[in-house]
PDB file of C-alpha atoms in Angstrom:
ATOM      1  CA  UNK A 127      13.177 -10.392  10.201  1.00 96.00           C
ATOM      2  CA  UNK A 128      10.711  -9.395   7.218  1.00 98.00           C
ATOM      3  CA  UNK A 129      10.979  -6.296   5.666  1.00 98.00           C
ATOM      4  CA  UNK A 130       7.698  -3.958   5.926  1.00 98.00           C
ATOM      5  CA  UNK A 131       6.292  -1.829   2.672  1.00 98.00           C
ATOM      6  CA  UNK A 132       3.754   0.137   2.548  1.00 98.00           C
ATOM      7  CA  UNK A 133       3.100   1.403  -0.933  1.00 98.00           C
ATOM      8  CA  UNK A 134       0.524   4.791  -1.950  1.00 98.00           C
ATOM      9  CA  UNK A 135      -1.134   6.100  -4.399  1.00 97.00           C
ATOM     10  CA  UNK A 136      -1.142   9.756  -2.650  1.00 98.00           C
ATOM     11  CA  UNK A 137      -2.061  13.628  -3.706  1.00 98.00           C
ATOM     12  CA  UNK A 138       0.289  16.557  -2.508  1.00 97.00           C
ATOM     13  CA  UNK A 139      -2.233  17.084   0.300  1.00 96.00           C
ATOM     14  CA  UNK A 140      -1.861  13.813   2.227  1.00 96.00           C
ATOM     15  CA  UNK A 141      -4.733  11.874   0.482  1.00 97.00           C
ATOM     16  CA  UNK A 142      -4.695   8.345  -0.899  1.00 96.00           C
ATOM     17  CA  UNK A 143      -8.759   7.503  -0.601  1.00 95.00           C
ATOM     18  CA  UNK A 144      -9.981   6.246  -3.612  1.00 94.00           C
ATOM     19  CA  UNK A 145      -7.751   6.358  -6.238  1.00 95.00           C
ATOM     20  CA  UNK A 146      -8.619   3.728  -8.014  1.00 90.00           C
ATOM     21  CA  UNK A 147     -12.740   4.997  -8.633  1.00 88.00           C
ATOM     22  CA  UNK A 148     -13.458   3.010  -5.200  1.00 87.00           C
ATOM     23  CA  UNK A 149     -16.919   3.792  -4.933  1.00 88.00           C
ATOM     24  CA  UNK A 150     -18.572   6.844  -2.078  1.00 92.00           C
ATOM     25  CA  UNK A 151     -15.399   9.141  -2.415  1.00 95.00           C
ATOM     26  CA  UNK A 152     -16.404  12.573  -4.766  1.00 96.00           C
ATOM     27  CA  UNK A 153     -12.571  12.375  -5.982  1.00 97.00           C
ATOM     28  CA  UNK A 154     -13.170   8.739  -6.560  1.00 95.00           C
ATOM     29  CA  UNK A 155     -10.545   7.190  -9.751  1.00 95.00           C
ATOM     30  CA  UNK A 156      -8.755  10.678  -9.050  1.00 97.00           C
ATOM     31  CA  UNK A 157      -5.204   8.980  -9.991  1.00 95.00           C
ATOM     32  CA  UNK A 158      -6.833   8.542 -13.707  1.00 94.00           C
ATOM     33  CA  UNK A 159      -7.014  11.664 -14.159  1.00 94.00           C
ATOM     34  CA  UNK A 160      -3.551  12.482 -15.109  1.00 93.00           C
ATOM     35  CA  UNK A 161      -1.958  11.534 -17.927  1.00 88.00           C
ATOM     36  CA  UNK A 162      -0.056   8.107 -16.846  1.00 85.00           C
ATOM     37  CA  UNK A 163       3.514   7.632 -17.454  1.00 89.00           C
ATOM     38  CA  UNK A 164       4.276   3.659 -18.417  1.00 89.00           C
ATOM     39  CA  UNK A 165       7.432   3.829 -16.277  1.00 91.00           C
ATOM     40  CA  UNK A 166       5.472   4.844 -14.030  1.00 89.00           C
ATOM     41  CA  UNK A 167       3.773   1.159 -13.933  1.00 86.00           C
ATOM     42  CA  UNK A 168       7.297  -0.850 -14.063  1.00 92.00           C
ATOM     43  CA  UNK A 169       8.258   0.356 -10.507  1.00 93.00           C
ATOM     44  CA  UNK A 170       4.888  -1.245  -9.627  1.00 93.00           C
ATOM     45  CA  UNK A 171       6.276  -4.275 -11.267  1.00 95.00           C
ATOM     46  CA  UNK A 172       9.434  -3.988 -10.012  1.00 96.00           C
ATOM     47  CA  UNK A 173       7.860  -3.334  -6.945  1.00 97.00           C
ATOM     48  CA  UNK A 174       5.014  -6.733  -7.110  1.00 96.00           C
ATOM     49  CA  UNK A 175       7.946  -8.713  -7.657  1.00 97.00           C
ATOM     50  CA  UNK A 176      10.001  -8.181  -5.011  1.00 98.00           C
ATOM     51  CA  UNK A 177       7.019  -8.574  -2.454  1.00 98.00           C
ATOM     52  CA  UNK A 178       5.884 -12.211  -1.145  1.00 98.00           C
ATOM     53  CA  UNK A 179       3.137 -10.975   0.918  1.00 98.00           C
ATOM     54  CA  UNK A 180       0.825  -8.581   0.587  1.00 98.00           C
ATOM     55  CA  UNK A 181      -0.648  -7.542   4.134  1.00 98.00           C
ATOM     56  CA  UNK A 182      -4.150  -5.929   3.471  1.00 98.00           C
ATOM     57  CA  UNK A 183      -7.591  -4.219   5.789  1.00 97.00           C
ATOM     58  CA  UNK A 184     -10.431  -5.796   5.006  1.00 97.00           C
ATOM     59  CA  UNK A 185     -11.420  -3.422   2.961  1.00 94.00           C
ATOM     60  CA  UNK A 186      -8.652  -3.729   0.512  1.00 95.00           C
ATOM     61  CA  UNK A 187      -8.651  -7.186   0.906  1.00 97.00           C
ATOM     62  CA  UNK A 188     -12.415  -7.023  -0.058  1.00 96.00           C
ATOM     63  CA  UNK A 189     -12.060  -4.873  -3.452  1.00 93.00           C
ATOM     64  CA  UNK A 190      -8.555  -6.415  -4.428  1.00 95.00           C
ATOM     65  CA  UNK A 191     -10.214 -10.319  -3.988  1.00 97.00           C
ATOM     66  CA  UNK A 192     -13.332  -8.994  -6.122  1.00 95.00           C
ATOM     67  CA  UNK A 193     -10.860  -7.456  -9.171  1.00 94.00           C
ATOM     68  CA  UNK A 194      -7.592  -9.460  -8.969  1.00 96.00           C
ATOM     69  CA  UNK A 195      -8.229 -13.192  -9.731  1.00 97.00           C
ATOM     70  CA  UNK A 196     -10.979 -12.405 -12.980  1.00 96.00           C
ATOM     71  CA  UNK A 197      -7.868 -10.686 -14.366  1.00 97.00           C
ATOM     72  CA  UNK A 198      -5.066 -12.013 -16.225  1.00 96.00           C
ATOM     73  CA  UNK A 199      -0.775 -11.558 -17.664  1.00 96.00           C
ATOM     74  CA  UNK A 200       2.521 -12.023 -15.475  1.00 96.00           C
ATOM     75  CA  UNK A 201       1.695  -9.376 -13.423  1.00 95.00           C
ATOM     76  CA  UNK A 202      -1.620 -10.314 -12.216  1.00 96.00           C
ATOM     77  CA  UNK A 203      -0.935 -14.091 -11.659  1.00 97.00           C
ATOM     78  CA  UNK A 204       2.212 -13.449  -9.466  1.00 97.00           C
ATOM     79  CA  UNK A 205      -0.500 -10.478  -7.915  1.00 94.00           C
ATOM     80  CA  UNK A 206      -2.697 -13.452  -7.487  1.00 97.00           C
ATOM     81  CA  UNK A 207      -0.317 -16.322  -6.462  1.00 97.00           C
ATOM     82  CA  UNK A 208       1.027 -14.488  -3.426  1.00 98.00           C
ATOM     83  CA  UNK A 209       0.725 -14.713   0.107  1.00 98.00           C
ATOM     84  CA  UNK A 210      -2.089 -12.590   1.661  1.00 98.00           C
ATOM     85  CA  UNK A 211      -2.524 -12.231   4.965  1.00 98.00           C
ATOM     86  CA  UNK A 212      -5.313  -9.546   5.910  1.00 98.00           C
ATOM     87  CA  UNK A 213      -5.655  -8.145   9.306  1.00 98.00           C
ATOM     88  CA  UNK A 214      -9.139  -8.249  10.870  1.00 98.00           C
ATOM     89  CA  UNK A 215     -11.522  -8.780  13.148  1.00 97.00           C
ATOM     90  CA  UNK A 216     -14.561  -9.434  11.177  1.00 97.00           C
ATOM     91  CA  UNK A 217     -13.678 -11.395   7.792  1.00 97.00           C
ATOM     92  CA  UNK A 218     -14.345 -15.185   8.257  1.00 95.00           C
ATOM     93  CA  UNK A 219     -13.961 -16.779   5.469  1.00 94.00           C
ATOM     94  CA  UNK A 220     -11.417 -15.395   2.536  1.00 97.00           C
ATOM     95  CA  UNK A 221     -12.069 -16.763  -1.253  1.00 95.00           C
ATOM     96  CA  UNK A 222      -9.286 -15.434  -2.579  1.00 98.00           C
ATOM     97  CA  UNK A 223      -6.314 -17.481  -3.065  1.00 96.00           C
ATOM     98  CA  UNK A 224      -3.481 -18.280  -0.503  1.00 98.00           C
ATOM     99  CA  UNK A 225      -5.296 -15.767   1.960  1.00 98.00           C
ATOM    100  CA  UNK A 226      -4.909 -16.159   6.119  1.00 98.00           C
ATOM    101  CA  UNK A 227      -6.740 -13.564   8.308  1.00 98.00           C
ATOM    102  CA  UNK A 228      -4.880 -12.312  11.165  1.00 98.00           C
ATOM    103  CA  UNK A 229      -7.321 -10.391  14.490  1.00 98.00           C
ATOM    104  CA  UNK A 230      -4.337  -8.435  15.572  1.00 98.00           C
ATOM    105  CA  UNK A 231      -0.788  -5.893  15.198  1.00 98.00           C
ATOM    106  CA  UNK A 232       0.980  -8.814  17.748  1.00 98.00           C
ATOM    107  CA  UNK A 233       0.410 -11.426  14.540  1.00 98.00           C
ATOM    108  CA  UNK A 234       1.791  -9.364  12.570  1.00 98.00           C
ATOM    109  CA  UNK A 235       4.709  -7.851  13.922  1.00 98.00           C
ATOM    110  CA  UNK A 236       5.192 -12.278  14.382  1.00 98.00           C
ATOM    111  CA  UNK A 237       5.304 -11.870  10.963  1.00 98.00           C
ATOM    112  CA  UNK A 238       7.274  -9.629  10.098  1.00 98.00           C
ATOM    113  CA  UNK A 239       9.843 -11.385  12.767  1.00 98.00           C
ATOM    114  CA  UNK A 240       9.720 -14.546  10.824  1.00 97.00           C
ATOM    115  CA  UNK A 241      11.445 -15.458   7.705  1.00 97.00           C
ATOM    116  CA  UNK A 242      10.489 -14.756   4.066  1.00 97.00           C
ATOM    117  CA  UNK A 243      10.688 -11.676   2.077  1.00 98.00           C
ATOM    118  CA  UNK A 244       9.205  -8.412   1.962  1.00 98.00           C
ATOM    119  CA  UNK A 245       6.207  -8.117   3.156  1.00 98.00           C
ATOM    120  CA  UNK A 246       4.049  -5.391   1.241  1.00 98.00           C
ATOM    121  CA  UNK A 247       0.678  -2.963   2.281  1.00 98.00           C
ATOM    122  CA  UNK A 248      -1.156  -1.696  -0.489  1.00 96.00           C
ATOM    123  CA  UNK A 249      -3.607   0.906   0.528  1.00 93.00           C
ATOM    124  CA  UNK A 250      -5.360  -0.159   3.105  1.00 95.00           C
ATOM    125  CA  UNK A 251      -5.342   3.256   4.383  1.00 94.00           C
ATOM    126  CA  UNK A 252      -6.598   2.750   8.940  1.00 94.00           C
ATOM    127  CA  UNK A 253      -3.716  -0.705   8.632  1.00 97.00           C
ATOM    128  CA  UNK A 254      -1.054   1.578   7.974  1.00 96.00           C
ATOM    129  CA  UNK A 255      -2.090   4.276  10.036  1.00 94.00           C
ATOM    130  CA  UNK A 256      -1.879   0.656  12.773  1.00 95.00           C
ATOM    131  CA  UNK A 257       1.347  -0.182  10.886  1.00 96.00           C
ATOM    132  CA  UNK A 258       3.200   2.796  11.958  1.00 94.00           C
ATOM    133  CA  UNK A 259       2.010   3.911  15.123  1.00 92.00           C
ATOM    134  CA  UNK A 260       2.746   0.284  16.367  1.00 94.00           C
ATOM    135  CA  UNK A 261       6.298   1.688  14.270  1.00 94.00           C
ATOM    136  CA  UNK A 262       5.824  -1.434  12.717  1.00 98.00           C
ATOM    137  CA  UNK A 263       6.695   0.311   9.167  1.00 97.00           C
ATOM    138  CA  UNK A 264      10.428  -0.190   7.397  1.00 98.00           C
ATOM    139  CA  UNK A 265       9.821   1.937   4.319  1.00 98.00           C
ATOM    140  CA  UNK A 266       7.110   4.176   2.434  1.00 98.00           C
ATOM    141  CA  UNK A 267       7.067   3.421  -1.170  1.00 98.00           C
ATOM    142  CA  UNK A 268       5.311   6.894  -1.994  1.00 98.00           C
ATOM    143  CA  UNK A 269       3.456   7.244  -5.617  1.00 97.00           C
ATOM    144  CA  UNK A 270       2.653  11.465  -5.283  1.00 98.00           C
ATOM    145  CA  UNK A 271       0.286  12.349  -7.356  1.00 97.00           C
ATOM    146  CA  UNK A 272      -0.171  15.998  -9.237  1.00 97.00           C
ATOM    147  CA  UNK A 273      -2.918  17.185  -7.587  1.00 97.00           C
ATOM    148  CA  UNK A 274      -4.586  18.960  -4.845  1.00 98.00           C
ATOM    149  CA  UNK A 275      -8.186  17.305  -3.267  1.00 97.00           C
ATOM    150  CA  UNK A 276      -9.066  18.937  -0.751  1.00 96.00           C
ATOM    151  CA  UNK A 277     -11.040  16.341   1.337  1.00 95.00           C
ATOM    152  CA  UNK A 278     -10.620  12.963   1.459  1.00 95.00           C
ATOM    153  CA  UNK A 279      -8.861   9.992   4.035  1.00 94.00           C
ATOM    154  CA  UNK A 280      -5.278  11.218   5.057  1.00 94.00           C
ATOM    155  CA  UNK A 281      -2.192   8.662   4.901  1.00 94.00           C
ATOM    156  CA  UNK A 282      -1.339  10.730   8.239  1.00 88.00           C
ATOM    157  CA  UNK A 283      -4.190  11.087  10.541  1.00 78.00           C
ATOM    158  CA  UNK A 284      -3.822  13.875  12.482  1.00 78.00           C
ATOM    159  CA  UNK A 285      -4.136  11.951  15.631  1.00 72.00           C
ATOM    160  CA  UNK A 286      -0.303  11.106  15.011  1.00 68.00           C
ATOM    161  CA  UNK A 287       1.461  12.831  17.041  1.00 69.00           C
ATOM    162  CA  UNK A 288       4.508  11.593  17.150  1.00 77.00           C
ATOM    163  CA  UNK A 289       7.521  12.836  14.994  1.00 84.00           C
ATOM    164  CA  UNK A 290       9.215  10.065  12.615  1.00 88.00           C
ATOM    165  CA  UNK A 291      11.835  11.159  11.242  1.00 94.00           C
ATOM    166  CA  UNK A 292      12.746   9.204   7.372  1.00 97.00           C
ATOM    167  CA  UNK A 293      15.735   9.339   4.917  1.00 98.00           C
ATOM    168  CA  UNK A 294      14.970   9.673   1.047  1.00 98.00           C
ATOM    169  CA  UNK A 295      16.358   6.241  -0.204  1.00 98.00           C
ATOM    170  CA  UNK A 296      15.254   6.941  -3.505  1.00 97.00           C
ATOM    171  CA  UNK A 297      13.394   9.211  -6.045  1.00 98.00           C
ATOM    172  CA  UNK A 298      11.941   8.750  -9.569  1.00 97.00           C
ATOM    173  CA  UNK A 299       9.770  11.775 -11.422  1.00 97.00           C
ATOM    174  CA  UNK A 300       7.747  10.570 -14.058  1.00 96.00           C
ATOM    175  CA  UNK A 301       6.900  12.007 -17.517  1.00 94.00           C
ATOM    176  CA  UNK A 302       3.094  13.034 -15.727  1.00 94.00           C
ATOM    177  CA  UNK A 303       4.611  15.044 -13.571  1.00 96.00           C
ATOM    178  CA  UNK A 304       4.254  11.974 -10.188  1.00 97.00           C
ATOM    179  CA  UNK A 305       7.391  11.285  -8.483  1.00 97.00           C
ATOM    180  CA  UNK A 306       8.304   8.301  -6.619  1.00 98.00           C
ATOM    181  CA  UNK A 307       9.589   8.406  -3.388  1.00 98.00           C
ATOM    182  CA  UNK A 308      11.229   5.990  -1.429  1.00 98.00           C
ATOM    183  CA  UNK A 309      11.730   6.409   2.131  1.00 98.00           C
ATOM    184  CA  UNK A 310      13.209   4.604   5.300  1.00 98.00           C
ATOM    185  CA  UNK A 311      12.267   4.775   8.037  1.00 97.00           C
ATOM    186  CA  UNK A 312      15.117   5.752  11.311  1.00 95.00           C
ATOM    187  CA  UNK A 313      15.155   3.828  14.079  1.00 89.00           C
TER     188      UNK A 313
END
């Protein structure tokens, strides 16, 4: 059985929308307003190099597929070479290397039940919410930024009414004030 983790940049008030500059959100690129600490990115490297498969929603896939193939370096090489699985009912012809499209969470459940290493969900808010509701998320990797955005897409939607207990496995605080919290889902 494989592990599925969700990794997010998240504000203090739970917003995960457009942390990297995606269009259409009034606070787009909000993570860039916080002075970064190189140690924050060391974790992203650890996380990525331990990952075997990226599991993405269509919108995140399209953003990543437009940005990552053009990048160079060890991190970009790893990211580009990873197996990518996109959950979408509309994506027909993916162009990014090693990409497969699945249509539903039953296919994700089968992927999780198979052999292999960790499966990472980056961004992909709608997918993360669906995986959570289906009980498929094993770990949450949350980099909490010291900012309140007031509006925007939140990691947990208001219609999630089932309590989910989490256990803190690890926490790191960076000089920037960003706090990494890694939680395990309690089943």
